[in-house]
PDB file of C-alpha atoms in Angstrom:
ATOM      1  CA  UNK A   1       2.012  -2.207 -11.338  1.00 82.00           C
ATOM      2  CA  UNK A   2       2.856  -5.529  -9.747  1.00 89.00           C
ATOM      3  CA  UNK A   3       0.744  -7.386  -7.219  1.00 94.00           C
ATOM      4  CA  UNK A   4       0.532 -10.688  -5.379  1.00 96.00           C
ATOM      5  CA  UNK A   5      -2.459 -12.484  -3.937  1.00 97.00           C
ATOM      6  CA  UNK A   6      -2.409 -15.229  -1.343  1.00 97.00           C
ATOM      7  CA  UNK A   7      -6.053 -16.234  -1.146  1.00 96.00           C
ATOM      8  CA  UNK A   8      -5.830 -18.233   2.092  1.00 96.00           C
ATOM      9  CA  UNK A   9      -5.091 -16.572   5.411  1.00 96.00           C
ATOM     10  CA  UNK A  10      -4.483 -19.976   6.970  1.00 97.00           C
ATOM     11  CA  UNK A  11      -3.892 -23.525   5.762  1.00 98.00           C
ATOM     12  CA  UNK A  12      -4.285 -26.474   8.096  1.00 98.00           C
ATOM     13  CA  UNK A  13      -2.753 -29.852   7.321  1.00 98.00           C
ATOM     14  CA  UNK A  14      -1.973 -32.986   9.253  1.00 98.00           C
ATOM     15  CA  UNK A  15       1.632 -34.010   9.683  1.00 97.00           C
ATOM     16  CA  UNK A  16       2.711 -36.344   6.888  1.00 97.00           C
ATOM     17  CA  UNK A  17       0.120 -35.029   4.436  1.00 98.00           C
ATOM     18  CA  UNK A  18       1.018 -32.964   1.380  1.00 97.00           C
ATOM     19  CA  UNK A  19       0.614 -29.216   1.646  1.00 97.00           C
ATOM     20  CA  UNK A  20      -0.064 -26.456  -0.851  1.00 97.00           C
ATOM     21  CA  UNK A  21       0.083 -22.727  -0.205  1.00 98.00           C
ATOM     22  CA  UNK A  22      -1.373 -20.724  -3.060  1.00 98.00           C
ATOM     23  CA  UNK A  23      -0.010 -17.621  -4.739  1.00 98.00           C
ATOM     24  CA  UNK A  24      -1.052 -15.720  -7.842  1.00 98.00           C
ATOM     25  CA  UNK A  25       0.675 -12.671  -9.238  1.00 97.00           C
ATOM     26  CA  UNK A  26       0.314  -9.846 -11.707  1.00 95.00           C
ATOM     27  CA  UNK A  27       3.161  -8.079 -13.501  1.00 93.00           C
ATOM     28  CA  UNK A  28       3.479  -6.333 -16.815  1.00 91.00           C
ATOM     29  CA  UNK A  29       6.779  -7.971 -17.769  1.00 89.00           C
ATOM     30  CA  UNK A  30       8.365 -11.283 -16.880  1.00 90.00           C
ATOM     31  CA  UNK A  31       8.051 -12.209 -13.197  1.00 93.00           C
ATOM     32  CA  UNK A  32      10.752 -13.075 -10.733  1.00 93.00           C
ATOM     33  CA  UNK A  33       8.976 -15.039  -8.005  1.00 96.00           C
ATOM     34  CA  UNK A  34      10.014 -15.826  -4.448  1.00 96.00           C
ATOM     35  CA  UNK A  35       8.790 -17.605  -1.353  1.00 97.00           C
ATOM     36  CA  UNK A  36       9.859 -16.537   2.102  1.00 96.00           C
ATOM     37  CA  UNK A  37       9.020 -18.044   5.491  1.00 96.00           C
ATOM     38  CA  UNK A  38       8.743 -16.199   8.791  1.00 92.00           C
ATOM     39  CA  UNK A  39       9.011 -17.974  12.117  1.00 90.00           C
ATOM     40  CA  UNK A  40       7.957 -16.171  15.316  1.00 83.00           C
ATOM     41  CA  UNK A  41      10.295 -13.305  16.215  1.00 77.00           C
ATOM     42  CA  UNK A  42      12.457 -14.007  13.199  1.00 81.00           C
ATOM     43  CA  UNK A  43      13.005 -12.246   9.891  1.00 84.00           C
ATOM     44  CA  UNK A  44      11.919 -13.318   6.450  1.00 91.00           C
ATOM     45  CA  UNK A  45      13.881 -16.391   5.460  1.00 93.00           C
ATOM     46  CA  UNK A  46      14.373 -17.123   1.760  1.00 93.00           C
ATOM     47  CA  UNK A  47      12.942 -20.496   0.659  1.00 95.00           C
ATOM     48  CA  UNK A  48      13.093 -20.604  -3.128  1.00 95.00           C
ATOM     49  CA  UNK A  49      12.879 -18.574  -6.302  1.00 94.00           C
ATOM     50  CA  UNK A  50      11.854 -18.750  -9.926  1.00 94.00           C
ATOM     51  CA  UNK A  51      13.817 -16.576 -12.337  1.00 90.00           C
ATOM     52  CA  UNK A  52      14.004 -18.582 -15.574  1.00 85.00           C
ATOM     53  CA  UNK A  53      14.267 -22.218 -16.600  1.00 86.00           C
ATOM     54  CA  UNK A  54      12.350 -25.174 -15.246  1.00 90.00           C
ATOM     55  CA  UNK A  55       8.873 -24.392 -14.039  1.00 92.00           C
ATOM     56  CA  UNK A  56       9.315 -26.638 -10.999  1.00 95.00           C
ATOM     57  CA  UNK A  57      11.814 -25.184  -8.577  1.00 95.00           C
ATOM     58  CA  UNK A  58      13.111 -26.847  -5.460  1.00 95.00           C
ATOM     59  CA  UNK A  59      14.136 -25.020  -2.346  1.00 93.00           C
ATOM     60  CA  UNK A  60      15.055 -25.416   1.273  1.00 89.00           C
ATOM     61  CA  UNK A  61      13.539 -27.927   3.717  1.00 92.00           C
ATOM     62  CA  UNK A  62      11.930 -30.049   0.993  1.00 95.00           C
ATOM     63  CA  UNK A  63       9.725 -27.273  -0.364  1.00 97.00           C
ATOM     64  CA  UNK A  64       9.083 -26.787  -4.042  1.00 97.00           C
ATOM     65  CA  UNK A  65       6.998 -24.463  -6.164  1.00 97.00           C
ATOM     66  CA  UNK A  66       5.578 -24.624  -9.640  1.00 96.00           C
ATOM     67  CA  UNK A  67       5.541 -21.627 -11.927  1.00 96.00           C
ATOM     68  CA  UNK A  68       2.469 -21.590 -14.165  1.00 96.00           C
ATOM     69  CA  UNK A  69       2.573 -18.711 -16.612  1.00 94.00           C
ATOM     70  CA  UNK A  70      -0.904 -19.265 -18.064  1.00 95.00           C
ATOM     71  CA  UNK A  71      -2.504 -19.234 -14.611  1.00 96.00           C
ATOM     72  CA  UNK A  72      -0.074 -16.617 -13.265  1.00 96.00           C
ATOM     73  CA  UNK A  73       0.472 -18.803 -10.234  1.00 97.00           C
ATOM     74  CA  UNK A  74       3.425 -19.910  -8.130  1.00 98.00           C
ATOM     75  CA  UNK A  75       2.030 -22.306  -5.532  1.00 98.00           C
ATOM     76  CA  UNK A  76       4.279 -23.606  -2.782  1.00 98.00           C
ATOM     77  CA  UNK A  77       4.182 -27.337  -2.132  1.00 98.00           C
ATOM     78  CA  UNK A  78       5.682 -30.004   0.040  1.00 98.00           C
ATOM     79  CA  UNK A  79       4.954 -33.748  -0.282  1.00 97.00           C
ATOM     80  CA  UNK A  80       4.949 -34.457   3.458  1.00 97.00           C
ATOM     81  CA  UNK A  81       4.364 -31.726   6.033  1.00 97.00           C
ATOM     82  CA  UNK A  82       6.192 -31.516   9.349  1.00 97.00           C
ATOM     83  CA  UNK A  83       4.959 -29.865  12.525  1.00 96.00           C
ATOM     84  CA  UNK A  84       8.072 -27.690  12.338  1.00 95.00           C
ATOM     85  CA  UNK A  85       6.854 -26.284   9.001  1.00 96.00           C
ATOM     86  CA  UNK A  86       4.222 -24.317  10.904  1.00 97.00           C
ATOM     87  CA  UNK A  87       4.993 -20.663  10.165  1.00 96.00           C
ATOM     88  CA  UNK A  88       3.923 -17.662   8.100  1.00 95.00           C
ATOM     89  CA  UNK A  89       4.654 -17.950   4.378  1.00 97.00           C
ATOM     90  CA  UNK A  90       4.997 -15.023   2.015  1.00 97.00           C
ATOM     91  CA  UNK A  91       4.991 -15.028  -1.762  1.00 98.00           C
ATOM     92  CA  UNK A  92       6.728 -12.111  -3.480  1.00 97.00           C
ATOM     93  CA  UNK A  93       7.187 -10.904  -7.044  1.00 96.00           C
ATOM     94  CA  UNK A  94       9.511  -8.599  -8.927  1.00 93.00           C
ATOM     95  CA  UNK A  95       8.831  -7.386 -12.416  1.00 89.00           C
ATOM     96  CA  UNK A  96      11.904  -8.048 -14.532  1.00 84.00           C
ATOM     97  CA  UNK A  97      11.657  -4.539 -15.976  1.00 81.00           C
ATOM     98  CA  UNK A  98      10.752  -2.650 -12.817  1.00 78.00           C
ATOM     99  CA  UNK A  99      13.783  -2.470 -10.567  1.00 82.00           C
ATOM    100  CA  UNK A 100      14.497  -4.492  -7.479  1.00 86.00           C
ATOM    101  CA  UNK A 101      11.379  -3.732  -5.464  1.00 91.00           C
ATOM    102  CA  UNK A 102       9.664  -6.833  -4.110  1.00 94.00           C
ATOM    103  CA  UNK A 103       5.892  -6.843  -3.780  1.00 95.00           C
ATOM    104  CA  UNK A 104       4.611  -9.246  -1.155  1.00 96.00           C
ATOM    105  CA  UNK A 105       1.374 -11.085  -0.692  1.00 96.00           C
ATOM    106  CA  UNK A 106      -0.464 -10.845   2.581  1.00 95.00           C
ATOM    107  CA  UNK A 107       0.977 -14.064   3.924  1.00 96.00           C
ATOM    108  CA  UNK A 108      -0.515 -17.471   4.691  1.00 97.00           C
ATOM    109  CA  UNK A 109      -0.244 -19.058   8.093  1.00 97.00           C
ATOM    110  CA  UNK A 110       0.503 -22.760   7.802  1.00 97.00           C
ATOM    111  CA  UNK A 111      -0.547 -24.909  10.739  1.00 97.00           C
ATOM    112  CA  UNK A 112       0.660 -28.500  10.710  1.00 97.00           C
ATOM    113  CA  UNK A 113      -0.971 -30.641  13.364  1.00 96.00           C
ATOM    114  CA  UNK A 114       0.501 -33.857  14.744  1.00 94.00           C
TER     115      UNK A 114
ATOM    116  CA  UNK B   1      26.128 -18.441   7.153  1.00 68.00           C
ATOM    117  CA  UNK B   2      26.236 -14.689   6.525  1.00 74.00           C
ATOM    118  CA  UNK B   3      23.179 -12.796   7.699  1.00 88.00           C
ATOM    119  CA  UNK B   4      21.699  -9.328   7.850  1.00 93.00           C
ATOM    120  CA  UNK B   5      21.661  -7.968  11.381  1.00 94.00           C
ATOM    121  CA  UNK B   6      19.422  -5.216  12.692  1.00 96.00           C
ATOM    122  CA  UNK B   7      19.546  -3.203  15.882  1.00 94.00           C
ATOM    123  CA  UNK B   8      17.723  -2.587  18.081  1.00 94.00           C
ATOM    124  CA  UNK B   9      15.184  -5.391  18.013  1.00 94.00           C
ATOM    125  CA  UNK B  10      12.612  -3.095  19.616  1.00 96.00           C
ATOM    126  CA  UNK B  11      12.580   0.685  19.696  1.00 96.00           C
ATOM    127  CA  UNK B  12      10.060   2.718  21.666  1.00 97.00           C
ATOM    128  CA  UNK B  13       9.837   6.430  20.998  1.00 97.00           C
ATOM    129  CA  UNK B  14       7.581   9.398  21.593  1.00 97.00           C
ATOM    130  CA  UNK B  15       5.671  10.958  18.732  1.00 97.00           C
ATOM    131  CA  UNK B  16       7.709  13.712  17.096  1.00 97.00           C
ATOM    132  CA  UNK B  17      11.062  12.237  18.055  1.00 97.00           C
ATOM    133  CA  UNK B  18      13.726  11.178  15.592  1.00 97.00           C
ATOM    134  CA  UNK B  19      14.719   7.532  15.366  1.00 97.00           C
ATOM    135  CA  UNK B  20      17.531   5.771  13.575  1.00 96.00           C
ATOM    136  CA  UNK B  21      17.222   2.113  12.746  1.00 97.00           C
ATOM    137  CA  UNK B  22      20.457   0.326  12.032  1.00 96.00           C
ATOM    138  CA  UNK B  23      21.349  -2.544   9.774  1.00 97.00           C
ATOM    139  CA  UNK B  24      24.511  -4.397   8.873  1.00 96.00           C
ATOM    140  CA  UNK B  25      23.985  -5.992   5.454  1.00 95.00           C
ATOM    141  CA  UNK B  26      25.791  -9.079   4.243  1.00 92.00           C
ATOM    142  CA  UNK B  27      29.365  -7.992   3.645  1.00 88.00           C
ATOM    143  CA  UNK B  28      29.800  -8.431  -0.119  1.00 85.00           C
ATOM    144  CA  UNK B  29      26.311  -7.234  -1.036  1.00 89.00           C
ATOM    145  CA  UNK B  30      25.815  -4.123  -3.108  1.00 89.00           C
ATOM    146  CA  UNK B  31      22.057  -3.454  -2.921  1.00 91.00           C
ATOM    147  CA  UNK B  32      20.286  -2.469   0.266  1.00 94.00           C
ATOM    148  CA  UNK B  33      16.617  -2.143   1.087  1.00 96.00           C
ATOM    149  CA  UNK B  34      14.149  -1.151   3.773  1.00 98.00           C
ATOM    150  CA  UNK B  35      10.680  -2.620   4.039  1.00 98.00           C
ATOM    151  CA  UNK B  36       8.056  -2.250   6.721  1.00 96.00           C
ATOM    152  CA  UNK B  37       5.147  -4.304   7.971  1.00 94.00           C
ATOM    153  CA  UNK B  38       2.401  -2.631   9.930  1.00 94.00           C
ATOM    154  CA  UNK B  39       0.751  -5.127  12.279  1.00 90.00           C
ATOM    155  CA  UNK B  40      -1.692  -7.282  10.361  1.00 86.00           C
ATOM    156  CA  UNK B  41      -0.772  -5.836   6.990  1.00 89.00           C
ATOM    157  CA  UNK B  42       1.487  -6.728   4.083  1.00 91.00           C
ATOM    158  CA  UNK B  43       5.224  -6.233   3.948  1.00 94.00           C
ATOM    159  CA  UNK B  44       5.706  -2.973   2.018  1.00 96.00           C
ATOM    160  CA  UNK B  45       8.726  -1.720   0.137  1.00 96.00           C
ATOM    161  CA  UNK B  46      10.158   1.596   1.290  1.00 97.00           C
ATOM    162  CA  UNK B  47      13.449   2.216  -0.472  1.00 97.00           C
ATOM    163  CA  UNK B  48      16.386   0.636  -2.261  1.00 95.00           C
ATOM    164  CA  UNK B  49      19.947   1.934  -2.218  1.00 94.00           C
ATOM    165  CA  UNK B  50      22.827   1.218  -4.552  1.00 90.00           C
ATOM    166  CA  UNK B  51      26.163   2.878  -5.176  1.00 88.00           C
ATOM    167  CA  UNK B  52      25.556   5.394  -2.386  1.00 91.00           C
ATOM    168  CA  UNK B  53      22.278   6.691  -3.674  1.00 93.00           C
ATOM    169  CA  UNK B  54      18.600   5.862  -3.621  1.00 95.00           C
ATOM    170  CA  UNK B  55      17.665   3.798  -6.668  1.00 92.00           C
ATOM    171  CA  UNK B  56      13.953   3.369  -5.956  1.00 93.00           C
ATOM    172  CA  UNK B  57      11.494   4.572  -3.365  1.00 95.00           C
ATOM    173  CA  UNK B  58       7.832   4.095  -2.686  1.00 94.00           C
ATOM    174  CA  UNK B  59       5.167   6.665  -1.933  1.00 94.00           C
ATOM    175  CA  UNK B  60       5.545   5.818   1.748  1.00 94.00           C
ATOM    176  CA  UNK B  61       9.130   7.058   1.712  1.00 96.00           C
ATOM    177  CA  UNK B  62       8.416  10.763   2.060  1.00 94.00           C
ATOM    178  CA  UNK B  63      10.577  13.621   3.321  1.00 94.00           C
ATOM    179  CA  UNK B  64      10.375  12.293   6.874  1.00 96.00           C
ATOM    180  CA  UNK B  65      12.497   9.318   5.876  1.00 97.00           C
ATOM    181  CA  UNK B  66      16.133   9.174   4.871  1.00 97.00           C
ATOM    182  CA  UNK B  67      18.723   6.457   4.402  1.00 97.00           C
ATOM    183  CA  UNK B  68      22.446   6.497   4.704  1.00 95.00           C
ATOM    184  CA  UNK B  69      25.421   4.227   4.434  1.00 92.00           C
ATOM    185  CA  UNK B  70      27.736   6.100   6.797  1.00 87.00           C
ATOM    186  CA  UNK B  71      30.599   3.650   6.532  1.00 87.00           C
ATOM    187  CA  UNK B  72      31.471   0.438   4.754  1.00 78.00           C
ATOM    188  CA  UNK B  73      29.247  -1.777   6.877  1.00 87.00           C
ATOM    189  CA  UNK B  74      26.176   0.013   8.224  1.00 93.00           C
ATOM    190  CA  UNK B  75      22.961   1.011   6.483  1.00 96.00           C
ATOM    191  CA  UNK B  76      20.560   3.224   8.417  1.00 97.00           C
ATOM    192  CA  UNK B  77      16.972   4.380   8.159  1.00 97.00           C
ATOM    193  CA  UNK B  78      16.142   7.671   9.844  1.00 97.00           C
ATOM    194  CA  UNK B  79      12.648   8.891  10.591  1.00 97.00           C
ATOM    195  CA  UNK B  80      12.888  12.596  11.439  1.00 95.00           C
ATOM    196  CA  UNK B  81       9.654  13.185  13.314  1.00 94.00           C
ATOM    197  CA  UNK B  82       7.852   9.991  14.118  1.00 96.00           C
ATOM    198  CA  UNK B  83       4.096   9.672  13.891  1.00 96.00           C
ATOM    199  CA  UNK B  84       1.811   7.110  15.481  1.00 96.00           C
ATOM    200  CA  UNK B  85       1.274   5.499  12.082  1.00 95.00           C
ATOM    201  CA  UNK B  86       5.008   4.833  11.743  1.00 97.00           C
ATOM    202  CA  UNK B  87       4.619   2.045  14.301  1.00 97.00           C
ATOM    203  CA  UNK B  88       5.580  -1.105  12.423  1.00 97.00           C
ATOM    204  CA  UNK B  89       8.207  -3.784  12.007  1.00 95.00           C
ATOM    205  CA  UNK B  90      11.005  -2.458   9.819  1.00 97.00           C
ATOM    206  CA  UNK B  91      13.028  -4.968   7.826  1.00 97.00           C
ATOM    207  CA  UNK B  92      16.397  -4.354   6.259  1.00 97.00           C
ATOM    208  CA  UNK B  93      17.478  -6.506   3.324  1.00 96.00           C
ATOM    209  CA  UNK B  94      20.480  -6.808   1.074  1.00 94.00           C
ATOM    210  CA  UNK B  95      21.259  -8.474  -2.222  1.00 92.00           C
ATOM    211  CA  UNK B  96      23.950  -8.647  -4.814  1.00 86.00           C
ATOM    212  CA  UNK B  97      26.983 -10.772  -5.085  1.00 68.00           C
ATOM    213  CA  UNK B  98      29.246 -11.578  -7.933  1.00 65.00           C
ATOM    214  CA  UNK B  99      26.659 -13.096 -10.254  1.00 70.00           C
ATOM    215  CA  UNK B 100      23.562 -11.753 -11.919  1.00 69.00           C
ATOM    216  CA  UNK B 101      21.375 -14.374 -10.297  1.00 65.00           C
ATOM    217  CA  UNK B 102      22.746 -13.615  -6.853  1.00 61.00           C
ATOM    218  CA  UNK B 103      21.514 -10.084  -7.308  1.00 67.00           C
ATOM    219  CA  UNK B 104      17.952 -11.286  -7.307  1.00 81.00           C
ATOM    220  CA  UNK B 105      17.703 -12.842  -3.851  1.00 90.00           C
ATOM    221  CA  UNK B 106      17.075 -10.359  -1.075  1.00 93.00           C
ATOM    222  CA  UNK B 107      18.148 -11.550   2.356  1.00 93.00           C
ATOM    223  CA  UNK B 108      16.280 -10.064   5.271  1.00 95.00           C
ATOM    224  CA  UNK B 109      17.186  -9.215   8.819  1.00 94.00           C
ATOM    225  CA  UNK B 110      15.051 -10.118  11.826  1.00 93.00           C
ATOM    226  CA  UNK B 111      13.533  -6.641  11.916  1.00 95.00           C
ATOM    227  CA  UNK B 112      13.208  -3.746  14.333  1.00 96.00           C
ATOM    228  CA  UNK B 113       9.845  -3.264  15.935  1.00 96.00           C
ATOM    229  CA  UNK B 114       9.189   0.465  16.213  1.00 97.00           C
ATOM    230  CA  UNK B 115       6.547   1.562  18.680  1.00 97.00           C
ATOM    231  CA  UNK B 116       5.578   5.238  18.549  1.00 97.00           C
ATOM    232  CA  UNK B 117       3.671   6.431  21.627  1.00 96.00           C
TER     233      UNK B 117
END
């Protein structure tokens, strides 16, 4: 079975400061990892993915995430937060050997204050 | 930029009624999905559809649910006899282009909020 944990319901940062949104996962095979963002009244918007290759992946809007196999983590980061980054962030995983089903974490609300 | 579109944005129905939620996936995509999110809970996988048949389904996707691709553009989710606990946001997604890597990104619609009274 595959699972995802986002340990923080909410993360608060000041504009201009770096941000980290945490994600850990569990799969039996190799993981395919994704971050999605949800703005109010909008769908899930793809941010970035890790499939293979470099452990540091870069995505939209200046976000990046680091795949750490030994810690089974895929934390989302951004060097300098913007107020407009405030949204709900979801981490998701697919097991390479288990079809196309995505398993999502519970989501982390990011609040960036001016 | 191509996007997945879902209609209606909000559907209100009485318990026991049938509802059909509609989705237009991205045009060259080959894999289609439904997920749901009950208020305050995680996004949960319901079903995936490829080559005109269900390829995976979760335990949630019981006999009350069905999916169909009635023509070349639409992908529908039908709930035959709605229950109060079916109230949720339902997301359609699609994936699959010409490359293996493209297959892996699922693009989501804005969702249909289903309220069962």
